[in-house]
């Protein structure tokens, strides 16, 4: 899988590590498999590390489909809010993460984009 998921249970978040060239369908399929697996619990926060991703095969339509899928899943599981800290130190990744953020305006996902991983994790782990 081009997206590798690891869970940090004590801090109630998971990391999604995006590596290499990823297509729209791989992106959506990766999340579907993870959130329907045994490691994910609705309400967990996410640290999305997209620092090593090649976005050349991702479209705005793909980002929209992912945002809608996650929104529907969170809504159906009664999740009121889910923090997503996107670590994207490069301009292209940063812009794509901001584009995803725009698609989540009606979602329980609360997306913040960071160029510094320590700041992203600090925000993610800060009590709201």
Short mmCIF file of C-alpha atoms in Angstrom, two decimals:
data_model
loop_
_atom_site.label_atom_id
_atom_site.label_comp_id
_atom_site.label_asym_id
_atom_site.label_seq_id
_atom_site.Cartn_x
_atom_site.Cartn_y
_atom_site.Cartn_z
CA UNK A 1 0.00 0.00 0.00
CA UNK A 2 1.28 3.45 -0.83
CA UNK A 3 -0.16 4.77 2.44
CA UNK A 4 1.16 3.13 5.60
CA UNK A 5 -0.97 3.42 8.73
CA UNK A 6 0.31 3.07 12.30
CA UNK A 7 -1.70 3.61 15.46
CA UNK A 8 -0.55 5.42 18.61
CA UNK A 9 -3.16 4.15 21.05
CA UNK A 10 -1.91 5.97 24.17
CA UNK A 11 -2.30 9.35 22.42
CA UNK A 12 -5.41 8.30 20.45
CA UNK A 13 -4.15 9.10 16.97
CA UNK A 14 -2.92 7.31 13.90
CA UNK A 15 -0.23 8.21 11.43
CA UNK A 16 -0.77 7.93 7.70
CA UNK A 17 2.58 7.93 5.90
CA UNK A 18 2.11 8.71 2.21
CA UNK A 19 5.04 7.46 0.11
CA UNK A 20 5.76 7.78 -3.60
CA UNK A 21 3.29 8.11 -6.43
CA UNK A 22 -0.30 7.51 -5.32
CA UNK A 23 -3.39 7.49 -7.51
CA UNK A 24 -6.89 8.63 -6.58
CA UNK A 25 -8.13 5.05 -6.34
CA UNK A 26 -5.15 3.91 -4.22
CA UNK A 27 -5.71 6.83 -1.87
CA UNK A 28 -9.39 6.04 -1.36
CA UNK A 29 -8.86 2.27 -1.16
CA UNK A 30 -6.11 2.69 1.45
CA UNK A 31 -8.41 4.68 3.73
CA UNK A 32 -11.35 2.33 3.22
CA UNK A 33 -9.23 -0.66 4.24
CA UNK A 34 -7.78 1.11 7.27
CA UNK A 35 -10.94 2.65 8.73
CA UNK A 36 -12.84 -0.62 8.38
CA UNK A 37 -10.01 -2.59 9.96
CA UNK A 38 -9.52 -3.56 13.58
CA UNK A 39 -6.91 -0.88 14.40
CA UNK A 40 -9.06 2.17 13.71
CA UNK A 41 -11.51 3.62 16.22
CA UNK A 42 -13.86 6.44 15.19
CA UNK A 43 -12.79 9.64 16.91
CA UNK A 44 -9.05 9.05 16.61
CA UNK A 45 -7.03 11.98 15.32
CA UNK A 46 -4.68 11.71 12.34
CA UNK A 47 -1.10 12.76 11.70
CA UNK A 48 -0.86 12.74 7.89
CA UNK A 49 2.79 12.71 6.80
CA UNK A 50 2.70 13.61 3.13
CA UNK A 51 6.30 14.83 3.00
CA UNK A 52 7.42 11.98 0.69
CA UNK A 53 4.39 11.77 -1.57
CA UNK A 54 4.28 12.36 -5.31
CA UNK A 55 0.94 14.08 -6.01
CA UNK A 56 1.22 13.86 -9.80
CA UNK A 57 -1.57 11.23 -10.02
CA UNK A 58 -3.95 12.82 -7.47
CA UNK A 59 -6.78 14.99 -8.75
CA UNK A 60 -9.12 17.44 -7.07
CA UNK A 61 -11.90 14.94 -7.85
CA UNK A 62 -9.96 12.27 -5.94
CA UNK A 63 -9.48 14.58 -2.95
CA UNK A 64 -13.19 15.39 -3.04
CA UNK A 65 -14.14 11.70 -3.07
CA UNK A 66 -11.84 10.96 -0.13
CA UNK A 67 -13.19 13.92 1.88
CA UNK A 68 -16.78 12.87 1.19
CA UNK A 69 -16.10 9.24 2.05
CA UNK A 70 -14.46 10.16 5.36
CA UNK A 71 -17.24 12.64 6.17
CA UNK A 72 -19.94 10.03 5.55
CA UNK A 73 -18.06 7.46 7.64
CA UNK A 74 -17.55 9.87 10.56
CA UNK A 75 -21.16 11.09 10.40
CA UNK A 76 -22.50 7.53 10.39
CA UNK A 77 -20.39 6.73 13.47
CA UNK A 78 -21.49 9.83 15.40
CA UNK A 79 -18.06 11.49 15.37
CA UNK A 80 -18.42 15.20 16.11
CA UNK A 81 -14.78 16.16 15.46
CA UNK A 82 -11.59 14.54 14.20
CA UNK A 83 -8.33 16.48 14.19
CA UNK A 84 -6.08 16.00 11.16
CA UNK A 85 -2.57 17.46 11.27
CA UNK A 86 -1.02 17.33 7.80
CA UNK A 87 2.77 17.53 7.72
CA UNK A 88 3.75 18.88 4.32
CA UNK A 89 7.06 20.75 4.27
CA UNK A 90 7.15 21.26 0.50
CA UNK A 91 5.02 23.77 -1.39
CA UNK A 92 3.23 21.29 -3.67
CA UNK A 93 2.28 18.96 -0.81
CA UNK A 94 1.31 21.96 1.32
CA UNK A 95 -1.00 23.23 -1.44
CA UNK A 96 -2.59 19.82 -1.96
CA UNK A 97 -3.23 19.48 1.77
CA UNK A 98 -4.85 22.92 1.81
CA UNK A 99 -7.01 21.83 -1.16
CA UNK A 100 -8.12 18.76 0.83
CA UNK A 101 -8.89 21.06 3.78
CA UNK A 102 -11.22 23.05 1.52
CA UNK A 103 -13.17 19.87 0.69
CA UNK A 104 -13.76 19.18 4.41
CA UNK A 105 -15.70 22.38 5.17
CA UNK A 106 -18.86 20.42 6.10
CA UNK A 107 -17.05 17.47 7.67
CA UNK A 108 -16.18 16.62 11.26
CA UNK A 109 -12.55 16.68 10.08
CA UNK A 110 -10.64 19.66 11.51
CA UNK A 111 -7.65 19.94 9.19
CA UNK A 112 -4.53 22.01 9.89
CA UNK A 113 -1.54 21.99 7.55
CA UNK A 114 2.01 22.38 8.86
CA UNK A 115 5.47 22.67 7.36
CA UNK A 116 6.99 21.53 10.68
CA UNK A 117 6.27 18.02 12.04
CA UNK A 118 6.85 18.98 15.69
CA UNK A 119 4.31 21.79 15.42
CA UNK A 120 1.85 19.43 13.72
CA UNK A 121 2.16 16.85 16.51
CA UNK A 122 1.93 19.55 19.20
CA UNK A 123 -1.33 20.83 17.70
CA UNK A 124 -2.66 17.30 17.29
CA UNK A 125 -1.96 16.38 20.90
CA UNK A 126 -3.16 19.68 22.38
CA UNK A 127 -6.40 19.42 24.29
CA UNK A 128 -9.18 21.25 22.48
#
